[in-house]
Amino acid sequence: MKFNPMAEPYKIKMVEPLKMTDRAYREKAMKEAGYNTFLLRSEDVYIDLLTDSGTNAMSENQWAGIMLGDEAYAGSKNYYHLEAAMHDCFGYKHLVPTHQGRGAENLVSQALIKAGQYVPGNMYFTTTRAHQELQGGIFVDVIVDEAHDPYNTNPFKGNVDLNKYEQLINKVGAKNIAYITIGVTVNLAGGQPVSMENLRTVYKLSQANGIKVVLDATRAMENAYLIQQREPGYKDKSVKEILREMCSCSDVATCSGKKDFHTNIGGFAACNDDDLAVSMRNMVVVYEGLQTYGGMAGRDMEAMARGMLEACQDHVMAHRVAQSEYLGNKLLAADIPIVRPVGGHGVFIDAKAFYPTVPQSQYVAQVLAADLYVHSGVRSMERGIVSAGRDAKTGEEHHPKLETIRLTIPRRVYTQSHFDVVADAIIELYQERDKARGLKMVYEPKYLRFFQARFEKI
Ligand SMILES: *Cc1c(COP(=O)(O)O)cnc(C)c1O
């Protein structure tokens, strides 16, 4: 019998009951939350697809590890377990633990960016770009054009456009480029992977110009699995082998432990360069904690060490991606406009196509996320003009080509029936799309506005 990756490769030992609410209750809750799904109370949510960050279900082995936390201030044994797991999965020489991914982004940005330098990347990520800009860096998007087209089915829409990257080097000079960040997979492009061939070429070009390559390896296991599935020459290699090869095409990595590593908190930076490790360890004690815990409890480092090794197993990633594809394929079958191909960590709906009567200036993806919650209790996240924020220099709003809501799949949390409910809710909402009404922003925070902004109905 053929193995079905959609069938859970685990069984359920503990359950977390869900609260059932009605439409009137949700209408009030959404209004009180300023039409921002980040401001809802979690207990008012039925199926929570806001994010896959920190929302993972841990395994019995990870929970057992939690009981073995060595909470010594210095030299915790759990740090050494984490270091060994990082060596095994990623292969970098140095580990600098941090409280989560943005802590690592802060260390790397401070260590490597001089004000006025350019920082190319394959599409921006919110916290990554925020830290680069806080250091005076200028972000330049060098992702392939296909990434901005939701209906282009190129299997590697996360790739760096080598022409764009080379043109930038020629225009500003390699000395004025702090480093290049490569997200694997690219979150805001819809969880799209980067091919090994592209990673290899970018690394060669960067080395020839003395530019460091920083991998945002937050979802690197998913990227490795998608390379195995899609790139010629990789079908017989394991996820872990592919991951090691990906990392060998980079100098530094920043990681959020809250995504592919199956944990609820944590992160780290890793690198091969001894001097960079020294400078990050000098800073980690200022911003995070001692270099052997970096803001994490010993037990959390243990859970991350164990979760990382679990995530490197082929069948675990096969199930993860199968869940995304199941939801995506149900929506495609009903002609719902979603970003294609379906990404590793979730399904992204093209809000402009879903609600053609609501303009981008009225925050159409924000509207869709709010309506989906009111209709069904399903929580999603805006990934469009609100998330893109304003230009650091001119103060103008960025107008991203992709205006989406993200239905992000927490690892090992929901079952096939939950995804059926989500798909049915979206299909029903699409049938009522003429009723959609825009929003206006009534409170705008200075940084990362999408987290706390408030809206009112127009
Ligand atoms: C979540 C995330 C980060 C930031 O990590 P945190 O742990 O939330 O601080 C960075 N990059 C990507 C691609 C992410 O998804």
Short mmCIF file of C-alpha atoms and ligand atoms in Angstrom, two decimals:
data_model
loop_
_atom_site.label_atom_id
_atom_site.label_comp_id
_atom_site.label_asym_id
_atom_site.label_seq_id
_atom_site.Cartn_x
_atom_site.Cartn_y
_atom_site.Cartn_z
CA MET A 1 0.00 0.00 0.00
CA LYS A 2 1.25 3.47 -0.87
CA PHE A 3 1.98 5.84 2.01
CA ASN A 4 -0.53 8.71 2.26
CA PRO A 5 1.30 11.80 3.52
CA MET A 6 -2.00 13.50 4.46
CA ALA A 7 -2.70 10.88 7.17
CA GLU A 8 -1.22 12.20 10.41
CA PRO A 9 2.14 10.57 11.25
CA TYR A 10 1.20 10.86 14.98
CA LYS A 11 -1.78 10.18 17.21
CA ILE A 12 -3.49 12.52 19.65
CA LYS A 13 -2.71 12.23 23.38
CA MET A 14 -4.05 15.51 24.79
CA VAL A 15 -6.78 17.81 23.48
CA GLU A 16 -7.48 21.54 23.77
CA PRO A 17 -11.25 22.23 23.60
CA LEU A 18 -12.45 24.97 21.24
CA LYS A 19 -15.11 27.58 22.02
CA MET A 20 -18.11 27.72 19.69
CA THR A 21 -19.45 31.22 18.98
CA ASP A 22 -22.24 32.65 16.80
CA ARG A 23 -22.11 35.35 14.17
CA ALA A 24 -23.46 38.14 16.42
CA TYR A 25 -20.77 37.36 19.01
CA ARG A 26 -18.04 37.44 16.36
CA GLU A 27 -19.32 40.68 14.81
CA LYS A 28 -18.98 42.39 18.17
CA ALA A 29 -15.58 40.82 18.86
CA MET A 30 -14.22 41.88 15.44
CA LYS A 31 -15.47 45.46 15.86
CA GLU A 32 -13.91 45.67 19.33
CA ALA A 33 -10.64 44.39 17.86
CA GLY A 34 -10.60 47.28 15.37
CA TYR A 35 -11.01 44.86 12.43
CA ASN A 36 -7.50 43.61 13.06
CA THR A 37 -7.30 39.84 13.57
CA PHE A 38 -4.12 40.33 15.64
CA LEU A 39 -6.24 42.13 18.25
CA LEU A 40 -8.79 39.32 18.74
CA ARG A 41 -8.71 37.22 21.87
CA SER A 42 -7.49 33.76 20.98
CA GLU A 43 -10.32 32.07 22.91
CA ASP A 44 -12.83 33.76 20.58
CA VAL A 45 -11.25 32.01 17.59
CA TYR A 46 -12.51 28.64 16.36
CA ILE A 47 -9.79 27.60 13.88
CA ASP A 48 -6.68 29.73 14.24
CA LEU A 49 -4.69 30.08 11.01
CA LEU A 50 -3.25 33.48 11.95
CA THR A 51 0.27 32.15 11.92
CA ASP A 52 2.44 29.06 12.12
CA SER A 53 4.73 30.94 14.51
CA GLY A 54 4.99 29.40 17.95
CA THR A 55 1.63 27.66 17.45
CA ASN A 56 3.13 24.20 16.95
CA ALA A 57 2.07 21.11 18.88
CA MET A 58 5.13 19.58 20.50
CA SER A 59 5.79 15.85 20.55
CA GLU A 60 5.93 13.64 23.66
CA ASN A 61 9.70 13.55 23.20
CA GLN A 62 9.86 17.36 23.27
CA TRP A 63 7.63 17.52 26.37
CA ALA A 64 9.85 14.93 28.03
CA GLY A 65 12.80 17.20 27.17
CA ILE A 66 11.03 20.11 28.88
CA MET A 67 11.38 18.19 32.17
CA LEU A 68 15.12 17.94 31.63
CA GLY A 69 15.71 21.69 31.53
CA ASP A 70 19.08 22.64 33.01
CA GLU A 71 18.31 26.17 34.18
CA ALA A 72 21.87 27.06 35.13
CA TYR A 73 22.71 30.64 34.18
CA ALA A 74 25.83 29.57 32.31
CA GLY A 75 26.79 26.48 30.34
CA SER A 76 23.39 24.71 30.44
CA LYS A 77 23.59 21.20 29.03
CA ASN A 78 20.54 22.00 26.89
CA TYR A 79 22.62 24.63 25.06
CA TYR A 80 25.10 21.92 24.09
CA HIS A 81 22.27 19.68 22.90
CA LEU A 82 20.96 22.55 20.78
CA GLU A 83 24.42 23.19 19.39
CA ALA A 84 24.82 19.50 18.48
CA ALA A 85 21.41 19.45 16.76
CA MET A 86 22.27 22.63 14.84
CA HIS A 87 25.59 21.11 13.71
CA ASP A 88 23.78 17.98 12.62
CA CYS A 89 20.95 19.70 10.69
CA PHE A 90 22.57 22.92 9.45
CA GLY A 91 26.33 22.43 9.73
CA TYR A 92 27.36 25.99 10.69
CA LYS A 93 30.36 26.33 13.00
CA HIS A 94 28.97 28.81 15.56
CA LEU A 95 25.61 29.03 17.34
CA VAL A 96 24.33 32.20 19.03
CA PRO A 97 20.95 31.54 20.72
CA THR A 98 18.32 34.32 20.86
CA HIS A 99 14.81 34.67 22.31
CA GLN A 100 13.31 34.38 18.81
CA GLY A 101 14.14 35.09 15.17
CA ARG A 102 14.06 38.89 15.36
CA GLY A 103 16.66 38.78 18.13
CA ALA A 104 18.99 37.06 15.66
CA GLU A 105 18.08 39.59 12.95
CA ASN A 106 19.02 42.40 15.33
CA LEU A 107 22.46 40.87 16.04
CA VAL A 108 23.25 40.19 12.38
CA SER A 109 22.00 43.63 11.23
CA GLN A 110 24.01 45.43 13.91
CA ALA A 111 27.14 43.41 13.22
CA LEU A 112 27.12 43.71 9.43
CA ILE A 113 25.28 46.88 8.30
CA LYS A 114 26.87 50.33 8.14
CA ALA A 115 24.34 53.18 7.72
CA GLY A 116 23.67 53.90 4.04
CA GLN A 117 24.58 50.39 2.83
CA TYR A 118 22.21 48.37 0.64
CA VAL A 119 20.73 45.05 1.74
CA PRO A 120 19.26 43.08 -1.16
CA GLY A 121 16.83 40.27 -0.40
CA ASN A 122 14.37 37.91 -2.13
CA MET A 123 11.31 39.92 -1.08
CA TYR A 124 11.14 41.64 2.27
CA PHE A 125 10.08 40.09 5.54
CA THR A 126 8.55 42.46 8.11
CA THR A 127 10.91 42.04 11.08
CA THR A 128 13.99 41.40 8.91
CA ARG A 129 13.57 44.65 6.99
CA ALA A 130 12.68 46.58 10.16
CA HIS A 131 16.01 45.60 11.76
CA GLN A 132 17.94 46.37 8.58
CA GLU A 133 16.35 49.83 8.41
CA LEU A 134 16.96 50.51 12.11
CA GLN A 135 20.70 50.13 11.29
CA GLY A 136 20.38 52.57 8.38
CA GLY A 137 20.35 49.83 5.73
CA ILE A 138 18.42 50.23 2.48
CA PHE A 139 16.44 47.15 1.48
CA VAL A 140 16.33 46.27 -2.24
CA ASP A 141 14.00 43.53 -3.52
CA VAL A 142 15.86 41.20 -5.93
CA ILE A 143 13.33 38.37 -6.13
CA VAL A 144 12.26 37.07 -9.58
CA ASP A 145 9.30 38.94 -11.10
CA GLU A 146 7.20 35.75 -11.09
CA ALA A 147 7.02 35.98 -7.28
CA HIS A 148 4.77 39.03 -7.59
CA ASP A 149 2.35 37.22 -9.90
CA PRO A 150 -0.03 35.00 -7.88
CA TYR A 151 -0.94 32.87 -10.90
CA ASN A 152 2.50 32.11 -12.27
CA THR A 153 3.18 28.43 -11.47
CA ASN A 154 6.98 28.46 -11.61
CA PRO A 155 8.05 25.85 -9.00
CA PHE A 156 10.77 28.14 -7.55
CA LYS A 157 9.16 31.56 -7.24
CA GLY A 158 11.42 32.33 -4.27
CA ASN A 159 14.54 32.54 -6.45
CA VAL A 160 16.81 35.56 -6.58
CA ASP A 161 16.77 37.32 -9.97
CA LEU A 162 20.48 37.22 -10.82
CA ASN A 163 20.18 40.16 -13.22
CA LYS A 164 18.61 42.36 -10.57
CA TYR A 165 21.30 41.34 -8.08
CA GLU A 166 24.17 41.91 -10.54
CA GLN A 167 22.73 45.25 -11.64
CA LEU A 168 22.64 46.39 -8.02
CA ILE A 169 26.27 45.32 -7.51
CA ASN A 170 27.29 47.21 -10.66
CA LYS A 171 25.27 50.29 -9.74
CA VAL A 172 26.23 50.81 -6.09
CA GLY A 173 29.44 48.75 -5.85
CA ALA A 174 29.96 45.61 -3.75
CA LYS A 175 31.48 47.66 -0.89
CA ASN A 176 28.14 49.40 -0.42
CA ILE A 177 26.26 46.12 -0.05
CA ALA A 178 26.18 44.88 3.55
CA TYR A 179 25.05 41.36 2.63
CA ILE A 180 22.24 39.60 0.78
CA THR A 181 19.40 37.95 2.72
CA ILE A 182 17.80 34.87 1.21
CA GLY A 183 14.55 33.65 2.71
CA VAL A 184 13.99 29.90 2.33
CA THR A 185 11.04 29.60 1.82
CA VAL A 186 9.77 33.11 1.01
CA ASN A 187 6.98 33.80 3.47
CA LEU A 188 5.36 36.83 1.82
CA ALA A 189 5.52 35.36 -1.69
CA GLY A 190 3.25 32.58 -0.42
CA GLY A 191 5.79 30.15 1.05
CA GLN A 192 7.62 29.77 -2.26
CA PRO A 193 10.92 27.85 -2.27
CA VAL A 194 14.36 28.75 -3.63
CA SER A 195 16.10 26.15 -5.81
CA MET A 196 19.50 24.71 -4.98
CA GLU A 197 20.78 25.85 -8.35
CA ASN A 198 19.78 29.44 -7.54
CA LEU A 199 21.33 29.27 -4.05
CA ARG A 200 24.57 27.95 -5.52
CA THR A 201 24.76 30.64 -8.21
CA VAL A 202 23.94 33.46 -5.80
CA TYR A 203 26.62 32.20 -3.41
CA LYS A 204 29.25 32.09 -6.19
CA LEU A 205 28.37 35.58 -7.38
CA SER A 206 28.43 36.88 -3.81
CA GLN A 207 31.78 35.27 -3.01
CA ALA A 208 33.29 36.70 -6.19
CA ASN A 209 32.24 40.14 -4.95
CA GLY A 210 33.07 39.66 -1.27
CA ILE A 211 29.40 39.85 -0.22
CA LYS A 212 28.13 37.66 2.63
CA VAL A 213 25.03 35.49 2.14
CA VAL A 214 22.62 35.43 5.10
CA LEU A 215 19.98 32.71 4.96
CA ASP A 216 16.71 33.34 6.73
CA ALA A 217 16.47 29.63 7.52
CA THR A 218 13.23 29.90 9.52
CA ARG A 219 11.43 27.48 7.17
CA ALA A 220 14.50 25.81 5.68
CA MET A 221 13.18 22.26 6.22
CA GLU A 222 10.13 23.04 4.09
CA ASN A 223 12.37 24.51 1.41
CA ALA A 224 14.55 21.38 1.50
CA TYR A 225 11.49 19.16 1.11
CA LEU A 226 10.21 21.22 -1.84
CA ILE A 227 13.65 20.95 -3.52
CA GLN A 228 13.43 17.17 -3.07
CA GLN A 229 9.98 17.16 -4.69
CA ARG A 230 10.56 19.68 -7.47
CA GLU A 231 14.23 20.03 -8.46
CA PRO A 232 15.85 17.55 -10.84
CA GLY A 233 18.56 15.48 -9.18
CA TYR A 234 17.24 15.66 -5.61
CA LYS A 235 14.49 13.05 -5.35
CA ASP A 236 16.77 10.46 -3.77
CA LYS A 237 18.39 12.82 -1.26
CA SER A 238 16.99 13.20 2.25
CA VAL A 239 15.58 16.48 3.61
CA LYS A 240 18.53 16.67 5.99
CA GLU A 241 21.12 16.16 3.23
CA ILE A 242 19.46 18.84 1.13
CA LEU A 243 19.30 21.20 4.11
CA ARG A 244 23.04 20.79 4.74
CA GLU A 245 23.73 21.50 1.09
CA MET A 246 21.54 24.64 1.20
CA CYS A 247 23.43 25.93 4.24
CA SER A 248 26.77 25.26 2.55
CA CYS A 249 25.75 27.99 0.06
CA SER A 250 25.67 30.65 2.79
CA ASP A 251 27.84 32.29 5.45
CA VAL A 252 25.29 33.15 8.14
CA ALA A 253 21.77 32.08 9.14
CA THR A 254 19.05 33.67 11.21
CA CYS A 255 16.31 31.36 12.44
CA SER A 256 13.06 31.67 14.24
CA GLY A 257 12.71 28.51 16.31
CA LYS A 258 8.95 29.03 16.34
CA LYS A 259 8.28 27.72 12.84
CA ASP A 260 9.95 24.59 11.39
CA PHE A 261 11.54 23.55 14.69
CA HIS A 262 8.21 22.57 16.25
CA THR A 263 8.55 24.80 19.31
CA ASN A 264 6.62 27.66 20.89
CA ILE A 265 9.51 30.08 21.44
CA GLY A 266 13.19 30.51 20.57
CA GLY A 267 15.59 31.29 17.78
CA PHE A 268 19.25 31.64 16.91
CA ALA A 269 21.88 33.06 14.64
CA ALA A 270 24.56 30.79 13.22
CA CYS A 271 27.69 31.46 11.18
CA ASN A 272 31.03 30.09 10.06
CA ASP A 273 33.12 33.24 10.48
CA ASP A 274 34.97 33.41 13.84
CA ASP A 275 35.06 37.23 13.98
CA LEU A 276 31.36 37.57 13.27
CA ALA A 277 30.61 35.02 16.01
CA VAL A 278 32.71 37.06 18.45
CA SER A 279 30.89 40.27 17.61
CA MET A 280 27.45 38.65 17.87
CA ARG A 281 28.39 37.09 21.23
CA ASN A 282 29.49 40.52 22.42
CA MET A 283 26.04 41.88 21.62
CA VAL A 284 23.90 38.92 22.65
CA VAL A 285 24.71 39.58 26.32
CA VAL A 286 23.37 43.15 25.93
CA TYR A 287 20.15 42.35 24.07
CA GLU A 288 19.21 38.73 24.81
CA GLY A 289 21.09 36.99 27.61
CA LEU A 290 24.29 35.02 28.14
CA GLN A 291 25.71 33.35 25.02
CA THR A 292 24.61 29.92 26.29
CA TYR A 293 20.90 30.78 26.62
CA GLY A 294 20.22 34.00 24.66
CA GLY A 295 16.82 34.68 26.25
CA MET A 296 15.58 31.08 26.28
CA ALA A 297 14.98 28.85 29.29
CA GLY A 298 17.09 25.68 29.28
CA ARG A 299 13.92 23.60 28.78
CA ASP A 300 13.02 25.61 25.67
CA MET A 301 16.47 25.00 24.17
CA GLU A 302 15.95 21.28 24.80
CA ALA A 303 12.53 21.33 23.10
CA MET A 304 14.05 23.15 20.13
CA ALA A 305 16.98 20.72 19.84
CA ARG A 306 14.54 17.78 19.76
CA GLY A 307 12.01 19.51 17.50
CA MET A 308 14.67 20.43 14.96
CA LEU A 309 15.73 16.79 14.59
CA GLU A 310 12.09 15.71 14.19
CA ALA A 311 11.50 18.31 11.49
CA CYS A 312 14.39 16.98 9.42
CA GLN A 313 12.57 13.69 8.82
CA ASP A 314 11.19 13.32 5.31
CA HIS A 315 7.75 11.96 6.32
CA VAL A 316 7.23 14.84 8.77
CA MET A 317 7.76 17.44 6.04
CA ALA A 318 5.70 15.39 3.58
CA HIS A 319 2.73 15.57 5.97
CA ARG A 320 3.25 19.26 6.62
CA VAL A 321 3.19 20.19 2.95
CA ALA A 322 0.33 17.74 2.24
CA GLN A 323 -1.90 19.66 4.68
CA SER A 324 -1.23 22.94 2.84
CA GLU A 325 -1.86 21.29 -0.50
CA TYR A 326 -5.09 19.67 0.69
CA LEU A 327 -6.56 23.04 1.69
CA GLY A 328 -5.18 24.73 -1.41
CA ASN A 329 -6.54 22.11 -3.78
CA LYS A 330 -10.04 22.32 -2.24
CA LEU A 331 -10.04 26.08 -2.85
CA LEU A 332 -8.67 25.72 -6.38
CA ALA A 333 -11.41 23.21 -7.19
CA ALA A 334 -13.98 25.90 -6.23
CA ASP A 335 -12.19 28.54 -8.37
CA ILE A 336 -11.08 30.60 -5.37
CA PRO A 337 -8.19 32.89 -6.42
CA ILE A 338 -5.17 31.64 -4.45
CA VAL A 339 -1.43 32.07 -4.91
CA ARG A 340 0.03 29.21 -6.93
CA PRO A 341 1.77 26.87 -6.48
CA VAL A 342 0.49 26.24 -2.93
CA GLY A 343 3.31 27.11 -0.56
CA GLY A 344 4.95 25.16 2.21
CA HIS A 345 3.35 26.70 5.28
CA GLY A 346 -0.07 27.80 4.17
CA VAL A 347 -2.48 29.02 1.55
CA PHE A 348 -2.57 32.65 0.43
CA ILE A 349 -5.78 34.09 -1.05
CA ASP A 350 -5.49 36.87 -3.63
CA ALA A 351 -7.71 39.44 -1.90
CA LYS A 352 -7.88 41.82 -4.89
CA ALA A 353 -9.35 39.06 -7.04
CA PHE A 354 -11.58 37.75 -4.23
CA TYR A 355 -13.10 41.20 -3.53
CA PRO A 356 -12.71 43.11 -6.84
CA THR A 357 -15.01 45.92 -5.63
CA VAL A 358 -12.77 46.95 -2.70
CA PRO A 359 -9.69 49.05 -3.67
CA GLN A 360 -6.22 48.41 -2.19
CA SER A 361 -6.39 51.85 -0.53
CA GLN A 362 -9.32 50.51 1.54
CA TYR A 363 -7.16 47.62 2.77
CA VAL A 364 -8.89 44.85 0.86
CA ALA A 365 -6.97 41.97 2.45
CA GLN A 366 -7.66 43.40 5.91
CA VAL A 367 -11.37 43.42 4.96
CA LEU A 368 -11.25 39.80 3.84
CA ALA A 369 -9.48 38.62 7.01
CA ALA A 370 -12.10 40.40 9.16
CA ASP A 371 -15.03 39.05 7.11
CA LEU A 372 -13.73 35.48 7.23
CA TYR A 373 -13.55 35.65 11.01
CA VAL A 374 -17.07 37.07 11.34
CA HIS A 375 -18.45 34.49 8.91
CA SER A 376 -16.82 31.40 10.41
CA GLY A 377 -14.57 32.02 13.42
CA VAL A 378 -11.54 31.21 11.24
CA ARG A 379 -8.64 33.59 11.89
CA SER A 380 -6.19 34.53 9.12
CA MET A 381 -3.69 37.34 8.64
CA GLU A 382 -3.42 40.28 6.23
CA ARG A 383 -0.29 40.20 4.05
CA GLY A 384 -0.72 43.24 1.85
CA ILE A 385 -0.56 47.01 2.07
CA VAL A 386 -0.98 47.10 5.87
CA SER A 387 1.89 44.64 6.42
CA ALA A 388 4.07 46.42 3.84
CA GLY A 389 3.98 49.67 5.86
CA ARG A 390 5.60 52.93 4.77
CA ASP A 391 8.84 53.85 3.03
CA ALA A 392 11.40 54.64 5.76
CA LYS A 393 12.55 57.81 3.91
CA THR A 394 9.52 59.30 2.14
CA GLY A 395 6.79 58.13 4.54
CA GLU A 396 4.68 57.00 1.56
CA GLU A 397 2.74 53.75 1.86
CA HIS A 398 4.32 50.79 0.03
CA HIS A 399 1.84 49.33 -2.50
CA PRO A 400 2.76 45.64 -2.79
CA LYS A 401 1.61 43.84 -5.92
CA LEU A 402 0.51 40.91 -3.79
CA GLU A 403 -2.46 41.72 -1.57
CA THR A 404 -3.25 38.50 0.25
CA ILE A 405 -4.63 36.89 3.36
CA ARG A 406 -2.56 34.06 4.71
CA LEU A 407 -4.17 30.89 6.01
CA THR A 408 -1.17 29.59 7.88
CA ILE A 409 -1.08 26.03 9.08
CA PRO A 410 0.18 25.38 12.60
CA ARG A 411 2.27 22.21 12.72
CA ARG A 412 0.48 19.04 13.96
CA VAL A 413 -2.50 21.02 15.35
CA TYR A 414 -5.51 20.65 13.01
CA THR A 415 -7.04 17.70 11.18
CA GLN A 416 -8.52 17.22 7.73
CA SER A 417 -12.05 18.05 9.02
CA HIS A 418 -10.84 21.44 10.22
CA PHE A 419 -9.48 22.17 6.75
CA ASP A 420 -12.84 21.14 5.27
CA VAL A 421 -14.56 23.71 7.52
CA VAL A 422 -12.07 26.41 6.46
CA ALA A 423 -12.54 25.67 2.76
CA ASP A 424 -16.37 25.66 3.07
CA ALA A 425 -16.31 29.00 4.92
CA ILE A 426 -14.18 30.63 2.22
CA ILE A 427 -16.30 29.24 -0.59
CA GLU A 428 -19.48 30.60 1.08
CA LEU A 429 -17.90 33.99 1.62
CA TYR A 430 -16.87 34.13 -2.03
CA GLN A 431 -20.51 33.68 -3.03
CA GLU A 432 -21.36 36.82 -1.01
CA ARG A 433 -18.44 38.88 -2.33
CA ASP A 434 -20.65 41.75 -3.56
CA LYS A 435 -21.47 42.67 0.05
CA ALA A 436 -17.84 43.52 0.93
CA ARG A 437 -17.14 47.00 2.35
CA GLY A 438 -13.80 48.78 2.72
CA LEU A 439 -12.00 49.89 5.88
CA LYS A 440 -10.21 53.07 6.94
CA MET A 441 -7.25 53.08 9.33
CA VAL A 442 -7.99 55.01 12.52
CA TYR A 443 -4.83 54.18 14.50
CA GLU A 444 -1.42 53.59 12.95
CA PRO A 445 1.59 52.57 15.06
CA LYS A 446 5.06 53.73 14.02
CA TYR A 447 6.73 50.31 13.57
CA LEU A 448 5.32 47.05 12.12
CA ARG A 449 1.90 48.67 11.95
CA PHE A 450 -0.03 45.53 11.01
CA PHE A 451 0.30 44.13 14.54
CA GLN A 452 -1.58 46.93 16.30
CA ALA A 453 -3.33 49.11 13.70
CA ARG A 454 -7.08 49.72 14.21
CA PHE A 455 -9.74 50.18 11.52
CA GLU A 456 -13.36 51.22 11.09
CA LYS A 457 -15.84 50.28 8.38
CA ILE A 458 -16.34 52.88 5.65
C1 LIG B 1 8.69 34.61 11.87
C2 LIG B 1 9.74 34.99 10.94
C3 LIG B 1 10.84 35.78 11.35
C4 LIG B 1 10.93 36.39 12.74
O1 LIG B 1 10.99 35.44 13.73
P1 LIG B 1 10.33 35.66 15.17
O2 LIG B 1 10.66 34.39 15.89
O3 LIG B 1 8.86 35.87 14.97
O4 LIG B 1 10.99 36.85 15.79
C5 LIG B 1 11.83 36.03 10.42
N1 LIG B 1 11.75 35.58 9.16
C6 LIG B 1 10.71 34.85 8.73
C7 LIG B 1 10.66 34.37 7.31
C8 LIG B 1 9.67 34.55 9.58
O5 LIG B 1 8.63 33.84 9.15
#
